[in-house]
Short mmCIF file of C-alpha atoms in Angstrom, two decimals:
data_model
loop_
_atom_site.label_atom_id
_atom_site.label_comp_id
_atom_site.label_asym_id
_atom_site.label_seq_id
_atom_site.Cartn_x
_atom_site.Cartn_y
_atom_site.Cartn_z
CA UNK A 1 25.76 100.72 -89.07
CA UNK A 2 23.92 99.28 -86.15
CA UNK A 3 20.29 100.24 -85.87
CA UNK A 4 18.13 100.14 -82.79
CA UNK A 5 14.53 99.08 -83.16
CA UNK A 6 13.02 101.02 -86.05
CA UNK A 7 9.51 99.61 -85.71
CA UNK A 8 6.80 102.26 -85.14
CA UNK A 9 5.89 100.86 -81.73
CA UNK A 10 9.37 101.51 -80.43
CA UNK A 11 8.77 105.24 -80.70
CA UNK A 12 6.45 104.94 -77.69
CA UNK A 13 9.29 104.02 -75.34
CA UNK A 14 9.53 106.97 -72.88
CA UNK A 15 12.59 108.97 -73.88
CA UNK A 16 13.09 110.13 -70.29
CA UNK A 17 13.70 106.60 -69.02
CA UNK A 18 17.39 106.48 -68.16
CA UNK A 19 17.60 102.71 -68.55
CA UNK A 20 16.17 102.84 -72.08
CA UNK A 21 18.44 105.73 -73.05
CA UNK A 22 21.47 103.85 -71.80
CA UNK A 23 20.41 100.75 -73.72
CA UNK A 24 20.00 102.64 -76.99
CA UNK A 25 23.36 104.37 -76.51
CA UNK A 26 25.10 101.06 -75.81
CA UNK A 27 23.56 99.52 -78.94
CA UNK A 28 24.91 102.40 -81.03
CA UNK A 29 28.32 101.66 -79.50
CA UNK A 30 27.91 97.95 -80.39
CA UNK A 31 28.00 96.96 -76.71
CA UNK A 32 25.12 94.55 -77.12
CA UNK A 33 25.56 92.51 -73.94
CA UNK A 34 25.52 95.63 -71.80
CA UNK A 35 22.56 97.03 -73.73
CA UNK A 36 20.61 93.81 -73.22
CA UNK A 37 21.22 94.07 -69.48
CA UNK A 38 19.79 97.61 -69.49
CA UNK A 39 16.68 96.60 -71.42
CA UNK A 40 16.18 93.53 -69.24
CA UNK A 41 16.30 95.74 -66.15
CA UNK A 42 13.73 98.04 -67.72
CA UNK A 43 11.40 95.11 -68.40
CA UNK A 44 11.71 93.92 -64.80
CA UNK A 45 9.98 97.12 -63.77
CA UNK A 46 7.59 97.33 -66.72
CA UNK A 47 6.97 93.82 -68.10
CA UNK A 48 3.97 94.86 -70.22
CA UNK A 49 5.87 97.53 -72.17
CA UNK A 50 5.68 96.14 -75.71
CA UNK A 51 7.99 98.73 -77.20
CA UNK A 52 10.66 98.09 -74.59
CA UNK A 53 10.44 94.32 -75.09
CA UNK A 54 10.86 94.76 -78.86
CA UNK A 55 13.98 96.87 -78.23
CA UNK A 56 15.24 94.06 -76.00
CA UNK A 57 14.44 91.39 -78.60
CA UNK A 58 16.20 93.44 -81.29
CA UNK A 59 19.28 93.77 -79.10
CA UNK A 60 19.31 90.02 -78.49
CA UNK A 61 19.10 89.50 -82.27
CA UNK A 62 22.10 91.77 -82.84
CA UNK A 63 23.99 89.91 -80.11
CA UNK A 64 23.13 86.64 -81.90
CA UNK A 65 21.34 85.26 -78.85
CA UNK A 66 18.91 83.77 -81.32
CA UNK A 67 16.75 81.51 -79.16
CA UNK A 68 16.24 84.24 -76.57
CA UNK A 69 15.45 86.80 -79.27
CA UNK A 70 12.91 84.47 -80.88
CA UNK A 71 11.19 83.92 -77.53
CA UNK A 72 10.83 87.66 -76.97
CA UNK A 73 9.51 88.33 -80.48
CA UNK A 74 7.08 85.41 -80.14
CA UNK A 75 5.76 86.93 -76.92
CA UNK A 76 5.10 90.16 -78.80
CA UNK A 77 3.51 88.31 -81.72
CA UNK A 78 1.06 86.71 -79.31
CA UNK A 79 0.31 90.08 -77.72
CA UNK A 80 0.17 92.25 -80.84
CA UNK A 81 -0.58 89.84 -83.67
CA UNK A 82 1.34 89.32 -86.91
CA UNK A 83 2.77 92.81 -87.22
CA UNK A 84 5.09 93.15 -90.24
CA UNK A 85 8.10 94.20 -88.17
CA UNK A 86 7.78 91.30 -85.76
CA UNK A 87 7.25 88.88 -88.66
CA UNK A 88 10.38 90.30 -90.32
CA UNK A 89 12.65 89.59 -87.37
CA UNK A 90 11.14 86.14 -86.86
CA UNK A 91 11.90 85.49 -90.54
CA UNK A 92 15.52 86.53 -90.05
CA UNK A 93 15.76 84.24 -87.05
CA UNK A 94 14.35 81.41 -89.17
CA UNK A 95 17.17 81.98 -91.68
CA UNK A 96 19.71 81.68 -88.86
CA UNK A 97 18.00 78.52 -87.60
CA UNK A 98 18.02 77.06 -91.15
CA UNK A 99 14.23 76.90 -91.09
CA UNK A 100 14.18 78.04 -94.70
CA UNK A 101 10.56 77.17 -95.42
CA UNK A 102 9.47 79.23 -92.41
CA UNK A 103 11.72 82.12 -93.45
CA UNK A 104 10.35 82.12 -97.00
CA UNK A 105 6.76 82.13 -95.76
CA UNK A 106 7.45 85.10 -93.47
CA UNK A 107 9.70 87.20 -95.72
CA UNK A 108 8.08 86.74 -99.11
CA UNK A 109 5.06 88.98 -98.31
CA UNK A 110 7.43 91.68 -97.02
CA UNK A 111 9.68 91.81 -100.09
CA UNK A 112 7.61 94.56 -101.71
CA UNK A 113 7.28 96.54 -98.46
CA UNK A 114 9.53 99.62 -98.60
CA UNK A 115 9.84 99.55 -94.81
CA UNK A 116 12.01 96.42 -95.10
CA UNK A 117 14.60 97.11 -97.82
CA UNK A 118 16.73 94.11 -96.82
CA UNK A 119 13.87 91.59 -96.97
CA UNK A 120 14.93 90.62 -100.50
CA UNK A 121 18.45 89.80 -99.34
CA UNK A 122 17.34 87.54 -96.50
CA UNK A 123 14.67 85.97 -98.68
CA UNK A 124 17.39 85.22 -101.23
CA UNK A 125 19.46 83.57 -98.51
CA UNK A 126 16.46 81.46 -97.51
CA UNK A 127 15.92 80.39 -101.11
CA UNK A 128 19.60 79.46 -101.38
CA UNK A 129 19.33 77.38 -98.24
CA UNK A 130 16.26 75.66 -99.65
CA UNK A 131 18.08 74.88 -102.91
CA UNK A 132 15.87 77.18 -105.02
CA UNK A 133 18.64 78.87 -107.01
CA UNK A 134 16.46 80.65 -109.58
CA UNK A 135 14.26 82.25 -106.92
CA UNK A 136 17.39 83.10 -104.93
CA UNK A 137 18.94 84.90 -107.90
CA UNK A 138 15.79 86.92 -108.52
CA UNK A 139 15.54 88.01 -104.89
CA UNK A 140 19.24 88.88 -104.69
CA UNK A 141 18.97 90.91 -107.88
CA UNK A 142 16.19 92.92 -106.25
CA UNK A 143 18.32 93.21 -103.11
CA UNK A 144 21.24 94.64 -105.11
CA UNK A 145 18.89 97.23 -106.61
CA UNK A 146 17.47 98.16 -103.21
CA UNK A 147 20.80 98.10 -101.34
CA UNK A 148 23.52 99.12 -103.82
CA UNK A 149 25.98 99.96 -101.02
CA UNK A 150 25.65 96.64 -99.17
CA UNK A 151 28.72 94.49 -99.78
CA UNK A 152 27.07 91.30 -98.52
CA UNK A 153 24.39 91.55 -101.21
CA UNK A 154 26.94 91.88 -104.01
CA UNK A 155 29.02 89.02 -102.66
CA UNK A 156 26.10 86.59 -102.48
CA UNK A 157 24.81 87.60 -105.90
CA UNK A 158 28.30 87.14 -107.36
CA UNK A 159 28.44 83.62 -105.94
CA UNK A 160 25.04 82.78 -107.44
CA UNK A 161 26.11 84.13 -110.83
CA UNK A 162 29.32 82.09 -110.62
CA UNK A 163 27.39 78.90 -109.92
CA UNK A 164 25.09 79.69 -112.87
CA UNK A 165 28.09 80.19 -115.19
CA UNK A 166 27.32 83.89 -115.74
CA UNK A 167 30.96 84.96 -115.51
CA UNK A 168 30.71 88.57 -116.67
CA UNK A 169 27.91 89.35 -114.22
CA UNK A 170 29.77 87.56 -111.44
CA UNK A 171 32.90 89.64 -112.11
CA UNK A 172 30.82 92.82 -111.99
CA UNK A 173 29.29 91.89 -108.64
CA UNK A 174 32.65 90.85 -107.16
CA UNK A 175 34.04 94.27 -108.15
CA UNK A 176 31.08 95.97 -106.48
CA UNK A 177 31.61 93.79 -103.43
CA UNK A 178 35.24 94.87 -103.10
CA UNK A 179 34.46 98.59 -103.40
CA UNK A 180 31.47 98.56 -101.03
CA UNK A 181 33.28 96.36 -98.51
CA UNK A 182 36.15 98.84 -98.38
CA UNK A 183 33.66 101.66 -97.87
CA UNK A 184 32.07 99.79 -94.96
CA UNK A 185 35.49 99.16 -93.42
CA UNK A 186 36.29 102.87 -93.49
CA UNK A 187 32.97 103.71 -91.83
CA UNK A 188 33.52 101.09 -89.12
CA UNK A 189 36.88 102.64 -88.32
CA UNK A 190 35.76 106.27 -88.38
CA UNK A 191 32.44 106.04 -86.53
CA UNK A 192 33.98 105.32 -83.08
CA UNK A 193 36.45 108.19 -83.54
CA UNK A 194 33.57 110.51 -84.43
CA UNK A 195 31.52 109.55 -81.37
CA UNK A 196 34.49 109.91 -79.05
CA UNK A 197 35.30 113.33 -80.49
CA UNK A 198 31.70 114.52 -80.18
CA UNK A 199 31.60 113.56 -76.52
CA UNK A 200 35.01 114.78 -75.49
CA UNK A 201 36.38 117.47 -77.76
CA UNK A 202 35.48 120.95 -79.02
CA UNK A 203 32.54 120.71 -81.41
CA UNK A 204 34.36 122.27 -84.39
CA UNK A 205 37.21 119.78 -84.11
CA UNK A 206 34.78 116.91 -83.62
CA UNK A 207 32.79 117.85 -86.71
CA UNK A 208 35.96 117.93 -88.79
CA UNK A 209 36.54 114.31 -87.79
CA UNK A 210 32.92 113.26 -88.25
CA UNK A 211 32.44 114.82 -91.67
CA UNK A 212 34.91 112.30 -93.08
CA UNK A 213 32.05 109.81 -92.76
CA UNK A 214 29.57 111.90 -94.75
CA UNK A 215 29.20 111.29 -98.47
CA UNK A 216 26.35 113.04 -100.33
CA UNK A 217 26.15 110.06 -102.70
CA UNK A 218 25.92 107.37 -99.98
CA UNK A 219 22.70 107.21 -97.96
CA UNK A 220 24.15 104.67 -95.50
CA UNK A 221 27.00 107.00 -94.54
CA UNK A 222 24.64 109.95 -94.17
CA UNK A 223 22.26 107.95 -91.98
CA UNK A 224 25.14 106.84 -89.77
CA UNK A 225 26.41 110.40 -89.43
CA UNK A 226 22.91 111.61 -88.60
CA UNK A 227 22.57 109.01 -85.84
CA UNK A 228 25.95 109.95 -84.40
CA UNK A 229 25.00 113.62 -84.23
CA UNK A 230 21.59 112.80 -82.74
CA UNK A 231 23.26 110.61 -80.13
CA UNK A 232 24.89 113.66 -78.56
CA UNK A 233 21.86 115.91 -78.94
CA UNK A 234 23.11 117.78 -82.03
CA UNK A 235 19.73 117.56 -83.76
CA UNK A 236 20.26 120.40 -86.22
CA UNK A 237 23.25 118.71 -87.80
CA UNK A 238 21.53 115.33 -87.51
CA UNK A 239 18.59 116.58 -89.55
#
């Protein structure tokens, strides 16, 4: 699922600001261009709002406007210093820019930080890009442990195992990739229906649709369902 800025500083964005609220809602709906416009408008009136700028930079990252996102995060790095969350996103942008040495330097210290469970995956991708296959395998193995429901992790690890000639382990990871990818596809299809039902229909009928997403054994599904409920103010069910 799409996440808005989860960095601690973003919690200081005033919840009553209509522009910010619209931007967050549009990000949840995957309307990144429209969300970026909302955040940009907010910054025009409050250019020194660090939390708002980080929301904007995160939205640009999700929209794959990489150069613009990097500029915004660099502005915040200069203002706030080398905060782990800012360093994390700059590391991800380095991976996209194929600056693998820069990505490794930024992401390696964050790999053991529980606040960034996907750092191992992106670090593994950076190692692959740099041609360091052993380090890549080790990071991707940690990523699979930290993110067992992430299909992209299993796919990349399967490819690394295949290259290394570890056929049985590759087959296992490809099987996990297929099952988790199907799970993600189902969620992608059902989340929009849930949100539409919550906004338009009777709550009991909407919840019957939304509960198809929930799975007590899948944290990603539960987190998505919680965000959907919170998005319409149903905080009891979200909790």
